[in-house]
Amino acid sequence: MLSTSSKVIVVAALLALCSPAYSQQIGPSPTEPAGPVVKLSLIVVDSNNQSVEGIKKEEIRVVEDKTEQNIVNVERDDRPIDIIIAIDASGSFKELLPYASEAAKLIINNRPTDEVSILKFSSSDQINAIQDFTTNTEATLNSLALLRPQAGQSAVIDAIYVAADHL
């Protein structure tokens, strides 16, 4: 069962994440909801900010205008997603590049149905996709071998902008 502080975090996360794409149905009855059915996405974390799996509808409360809403269903959403891994290859990141590459490998190996793209950056004018979106795990892992430190000043914000635009 979730602690009170976890429930507050869940409700806060739920309110912050209200958007058109949802995975939780709220309605008056599981058989025939009266009125509109609303789907909400939520991420549940514990007091240590660790993800909580296996949440049951009985562990969640949704209150709207001081009225508790009936939760019809809670289900995990495992649809594939698009991921861009942007890796700093500037000289200042040289010592950390092997660790970043290993972290990227973990993501790639643990998300085989997701489309992954690898973006390398070493300065504002050196931001390149070394692997375009693919579900081919081997190709994506092989692209990481192309990472070599280069001269330049790290351009994290520029790389994030380019990655978001590419996505």
PDB file of C-alpha atoms in Angstrom, residues 7-162:
ATOM      1  CA  LYS A   7      -0.323   9.319  -2.551  1.00  0.00           C
ATOM      2  CA  VAL A   8       0.270  13.075  -2.518  1.00  0.00           C
ATOM      3  CA  ILE A   9       3.100  12.651  -5.022  1.00  0.00           C
ATOM      4  CA  VAL A  10       0.874  10.456  -7.208  1.00  0.00           C
ATOM      5  CA  VAL A  11      -1.921  13.045  -7.187  1.00  0.00           C
ATOM      6  CA  ALA A  12       0.546  15.877  -7.886  1.00  0.00           C
ATOM      7  CA  ALA A  13       2.105  13.894 -10.742  1.00  0.00           C
ATOM      8  CA  LEU A  14      -1.354  13.039 -12.056  1.00  0.00           C
ATOM      9  CA  LEU A  15      -2.423  16.680 -12.110  1.00  0.00           C
ATOM     10  CA  ALA A  16       0.843  17.759 -13.728  1.00  0.00           C
ATOM     11  CA  LEU A  17       0.559  15.158 -16.468  1.00  0.00           C
ATOM     12  CA  CYS A  18      -3.034  15.742 -17.582  1.00  0.00           C
ATOM     13  CA  SER A  19      -2.852  15.777 -21.387  1.00  0.00           C
ATOM     14  CA  PRO A  20      -4.737  14.282 -24.330  1.00  0.00           C
ATOM     15  CA  ALA A  21      -2.758  10.979 -24.326  1.00  0.00           C
ATOM     16  CA  TYR A  22      -3.784   8.913 -21.311  1.00  0.00           C
ATOM     17  CA  SER A  23      -3.646   5.387 -19.919  1.00  0.00           C
ATOM     18  CA  GLN A  24      -5.928   5.487 -16.869  1.00  0.00           C
ATOM     19  CA  GLN A  25      -9.693   5.520 -17.278  1.00  0.00           C
ATOM     20  CA  ILE A  26     -11.847   7.425 -14.845  1.00  0.00           C
ATOM     21  CA  GLY A  27     -15.596   7.031 -14.885  1.00  0.00           C
ATOM     22  CA  PRO A  28     -18.519   6.146 -12.609  1.00  0.00           C
ATOM     23  CA  SER A  29     -18.829   2.423 -13.414  1.00  0.00           C
ATOM     24  CA  PRO A  30     -16.655  -0.249 -15.039  1.00  0.00           C
ATOM     25  CA  THR A  31     -19.573  -1.527 -17.096  1.00  0.00           C
ATOM     26  CA  GLU A  32     -21.296   1.648 -18.279  1.00  0.00           C
ATOM     27  CA  PRO A  33     -19.624   4.947 -17.436  1.00  0.00           C
ATOM     28  CA  ALA A  34     -22.156   7.758 -17.160  1.00  0.00           C
ATOM     29  CA  GLY A  35     -20.738  10.821 -18.812  1.00  0.00           C
ATOM     30  CA  PRO A  36     -17.322  11.254 -20.347  1.00  0.00           C
ATOM     31  CA  VAL A  37     -14.469   8.826 -19.704  1.00  0.00           C
ATOM     32  CA  VAL A  38     -11.135  10.536 -19.115  1.00  0.00           C
ATOM     33  CA  LYS A  39      -7.805   8.802 -19.647  1.00  0.00           C
ATOM     34  CA  LEU A  40      -4.774  10.052 -17.729  1.00  0.00           C
ATOM     35  CA  SER A  41      -1.078   9.177 -17.800  1.00  0.00           C
ATOM     36  CA  LEU A  42       0.745   9.018 -14.530  1.00  0.00           C
ATOM     37  CA  ILE A  43       4.152   8.155 -13.180  1.00  0.00           C
ATOM     38  CA  VAL A  44       4.264   6.888  -9.618  1.00  0.00           C
ATOM     39  CA  VAL A  45       7.389   7.346  -7.492  1.00  0.00           C
ATOM     40  CA  ASP A  46       8.040   6.589  -3.839  1.00  0.00           C
ATOM     41  CA  SER A  47       9.562   8.922  -1.236  1.00  0.00           C
ATOM     42  CA  ASN A  48      13.050   8.024  -2.598  1.00  0.00           C
ATOM     43  CA  ASN A  49      11.979   9.118  -6.094  1.00  0.00           C
ATOM     44  CA  GLN A  50      12.110   5.501  -7.302  1.00  0.00           C
ATOM     45  CA  SER A  51       9.559   4.235  -9.805  1.00  0.00           C
ATOM     46  CA  VAL A  52       6.734   2.171  -8.302  1.00  0.00           C
ATOM     47  CA  GLU A  53       5.403  -0.702 -10.411  1.00  0.00           C
ATOM     48  CA  GLY A  54       2.169  -2.672 -10.133  1.00  0.00           C
ATOM     49  CA  ILE A  55      -0.125   0.106  -8.936  1.00  0.00           C
ATOM     50  CA  LYS A  56      -3.721  -1.001  -8.360  1.00  0.00           C
ATOM     51  CA  LYS A  57      -6.713   1.262  -8.873  1.00  0.00           C
ATOM     52  CA  GLU A  58      -7.560   0.904  -5.168  1.00  0.00           C
ATOM     53  CA  GLU A  59      -4.275   2.658  -4.323  1.00  0.00           C
ATOM     54  CA  ILE A  60      -5.100   5.806  -6.302  1.00  0.00           C
ATOM     55  CA  ARG A  61      -7.522   8.632  -5.567  1.00  0.00           C
ATOM     56  CA  VAL A  62      -8.524  11.271  -8.085  1.00  0.00           C
ATOM     57  CA  VAL A  63     -10.401  14.291  -6.804  1.00  0.00           C
ATOM     58  CA  GLU A  64     -11.967  16.868  -9.097  1.00  0.00           C
ATOM     59  CA  ASP A  65     -13.771  19.910  -7.704  1.00  0.00           C
ATOM     60  CA  LYS A  66     -13.786  18.256  -4.249  1.00  0.00           C
ATOM     61  CA  THR A  67     -15.516  15.162  -5.700  1.00  0.00           C
ATOM     62  CA  GLU A  68     -13.702  11.840  -5.719  1.00  0.00           C
ATOM     63  CA  GLN A  69     -13.817  10.225  -9.150  1.00  0.00           C
ATOM     64  CA  ASN A  70     -14.300   6.500  -9.721  1.00  0.00           C
ATOM     65  CA  ILE A  71     -11.292   4.843 -11.367  1.00  0.00           C
ATOM     66  CA  VAL A  72     -12.370   2.213 -13.875  1.00  0.00           C
ATOM     67  CA  ASN A  73      -9.017   0.805 -14.909  1.00  0.00           C
ATOM     68  CA  VAL A  74      -5.263   1.198 -14.408  1.00  0.00           C
ATOM     69  CA  GLU A  75      -2.925  -0.449 -16.876  1.00  0.00           C
ATOM     70  CA  ARG A  76       0.732  -0.290 -17.808  1.00  0.00           C
ATOM     71  CA  ASP A  77       1.473   1.311 -21.170  1.00  0.00           C
ATOM     72  CA  ASP A  78       4.256  -0.579 -22.954  1.00  0.00           C
ATOM     73  CA  ARG A  79       3.917   0.941 -26.410  1.00  0.00           C
ATOM     74  CA  PRO A  80       7.221   1.553 -28.223  1.00  0.00           C
ATOM     75  CA  ILE A  81       8.626   5.067 -28.086  1.00  0.00           C
ATOM     76  CA  ASP A  82      11.226   7.087 -30.013  1.00  0.00           C
ATOM     77  CA  ILE A  83      14.436   7.786 -28.097  1.00  0.00           C
ATOM     78  CA  ILE A  84      17.326  10.082 -28.984  1.00  0.00           C
ATOM     79  CA  ILE A  85      20.508   9.543 -27.015  1.00  0.00           C
ATOM     80  CA  ALA A  86      22.643  12.689 -27.289  1.00  0.00           C
ATOM     81  CA  ILE A  87      26.244  12.077 -26.234  1.00  0.00           C
ATOM     82  CA  ASP A  88      28.821  14.770 -25.510  1.00  0.00           C
ATOM     83  CA  ALA A  89      32.014  13.942 -27.441  1.00  0.00           C
ATOM     84  CA  SER A  90      33.844  17.170 -26.579  1.00  0.00           C
ATOM     85  CA  GLY A  91      37.297  17.099 -25.044  1.00  0.00           C
ATOM     86  CA  SER A  92      35.920  18.076 -21.639  1.00  0.00           C
ATOM     87  CA  PHE A  93      33.814  14.887 -21.621  1.00  0.00           C
ATOM     88  CA  LYS A  94      36.693  12.643 -22.765  1.00  0.00           C
ATOM     89  CA  GLU A  95      37.056  10.794 -19.442  1.00  0.00           C
ATOM     90  CA  LEU A  96      33.299  10.207 -19.162  1.00  0.00           C
ATOM     91  CA  LEU A  97      32.673   9.120 -22.759  1.00  0.00           C
ATOM     92  CA  PRO A  98      33.138   5.373 -22.048  1.00  0.00           C
ATOM     93  CA  TYR A  99      30.615   5.593 -19.185  1.00  0.00           C
ATOM     94  CA  ALA A 100      28.116   7.470 -21.341  1.00  0.00           C
ATOM     95  CA  SER A 101      28.535   4.824 -24.035  1.00  0.00           C
ATOM     96  CA  GLU A 102      27.878   2.026 -21.507  1.00  0.00           C
ATOM     97  CA  ALA A 103      24.774   3.833 -20.225  1.00  0.00           C
ATOM     98  CA  ALA A 104      23.540   4.182 -23.830  1.00  0.00           C
ATOM     99  CA  LYS A 105      24.092   0.436 -24.353  1.00  0.00           C
ATOM    100  CA  LEU A 106      21.906  -0.313 -21.318  1.00  0.00           C
ATOM    101  CA  ILE A 107      19.096   1.808 -22.716  1.00  0.00           C
ATOM    102  CA  ILE A 108      19.410   0.283 -26.196  1.00  0.00           C
ATOM    103  CA  ASN A 109      19.523  -3.317 -24.937  1.00  0.00           C
ATOM    104  CA  ASN A 110      16.586  -2.836 -22.572  1.00  0.00           C
ATOM    105  CA  ARG A 111      14.266  -1.167 -25.102  1.00  0.00           C
ATOM    106  CA  PRO A 112      14.384  -3.488 -28.167  1.00  0.00           C
ATOM    107  CA  THR A 113      11.024  -2.387 -29.622  1.00  0.00           C
ATOM    108  CA  ASP A 114      11.766   1.328 -29.353  1.00  0.00           C
ATOM    109  CA  GLU A 115      13.259   3.327 -32.222  1.00  0.00           C
ATOM    110  CA  VAL A 116      16.580   4.785 -31.097  1.00  0.00           C
ATOM    111  CA  SER A 117      18.735   7.491 -32.672  1.00  0.00           C
ATOM    112  CA  ILE A 118      22.257   8.431 -31.530  1.00  0.00           C
ATOM    113  CA  LEU A 119      23.326  12.085 -31.662  1.00  0.00           C
ATOM    114  CA  LYS A 120      26.970  13.086 -31.106  1.00  0.00           C
ATOM    115  CA  PHE A 121      27.996  16.633 -30.255  1.00  0.00           C
ATOM    116  CA  SER A 122      31.291  18.356 -29.452  1.00  0.00           C
ATOM    117  CA  SER A 123      30.388  22.013 -30.076  1.00  0.00           C
ATOM    118  CA  SER A 124      27.497  24.094 -31.395  1.00  0.00           C
ATOM    119  CA  ASP A 125      28.569  23.520 -34.994  1.00  0.00           C
ATOM    120  CA  GLN A 126      29.462  19.835 -34.493  1.00  0.00           C
ATOM    121  CA  ILE A 127      26.117  18.138 -33.763  1.00  0.00           C
ATOM    122  CA  ASN A 128      25.544  15.053 -35.901  1.00  0.00           C
ATOM    123  CA  ALA A 129      23.256  12.044 -35.910  1.00  0.00           C
ATOM    124  CA  ILE A 130      25.571   9.028 -36.101  1.00  0.00           C
ATOM    125  CA  GLN A 131      22.578   6.672 -36.162  1.00  0.00           C
ATOM    126  CA  ASP A 132      19.142   7.636 -37.404  1.00  0.00           C
ATOM    127  CA  PHE A 133      16.005   6.137 -35.829  1.00  0.00           C
ATOM    128  CA  THR A 134      15.985   2.347 -35.979  1.00  0.00           C
ATOM    129  CA  THR A 135      14.854  -0.677 -33.997  1.00  0.00           C
ATOM    130  CA  ASN A 136      17.995  -2.495 -35.183  1.00  0.00           C
ATOM    131  CA  THR A 137      19.795  -2.942 -31.859  1.00  0.00           C
ATOM    132  CA  GLU A 138      23.016  -4.160 -33.491  1.00  0.00           C
ATOM    133  CA  ALA A 139      23.256  -1.126 -35.789  1.00  0.00           C
ATOM    134  CA  THR A 140      22.606   1.245 -32.909  1.00  0.00           C
ATOM    135  CA  LEU A 141      25.201  -0.440 -30.688  1.00  0.00           C
ATOM    136  CA  ASN A 142      27.734  -0.386 -33.548  1.00  0.00           C
ATOM    137  CA  SER A 143      27.208   3.356 -33.980  1.00  0.00           C
ATOM    138  CA  LEU A 144      28.449   3.889 -30.423  1.00  0.00           C
ATOM    139  CA  ALA A 145      31.856   2.570 -31.524  1.00  0.00           C
ATOM    140  CA  LEU A 146      32.117   5.664 -33.760  1.00  0.00           C
ATOM    141  CA  LEU A 147      32.259   7.952 -30.745  1.00  0.00           C
ATOM    142  CA  ARG A 148      35.657   9.628 -30.431  1.00  0.00           C
ATOM    143  CA  PRO A 149      36.467  12.741 -28.388  1.00  0.00           C
ATOM    144  CA  GLN A 150      36.850  15.865 -30.530  1.00  0.00           C
ATOM    145  CA  ALA A 151      38.059  19.379 -29.908  1.00  0.00           C
ATOM    146  CA  GLY A 152      35.324  21.805 -29.030  1.00  0.00           C
ATOM    147  CA  GLN A 153      33.348  23.197 -26.176  1.00  0.00           C
ATOM    148  CA  SER A 154      30.408  21.180 -24.968  1.00  0.00           C
ATOM    149  CA  ALA A 155      27.094  22.374 -26.393  1.00  0.00           C
ATOM    150  CA  VAL A 156      24.527  20.564 -24.287  1.00  0.00           C
ATOM    151  CA  ILE A 157      21.700  23.047 -24.788  1.00  0.00           C
ATOM    152  CA  ASP A 158      22.287  23.203 -28.548  1.00  0.00           C
ATOM    153  CA  ALA A 159      22.367  19.400 -28.727  1.00  0.00           C
ATOM    154  CA  ILE A 160      19.115  19.116 -26.779  1.00  0.00           C
ATOM    155  CA  TYR A 161      17.499  21.613 -29.156  1.00  0.00           C
ATOM    156  CA  VAL A 162      18.697  19.668 -32.219  1.00  0.00           C
TER     157      VAL A 162
END
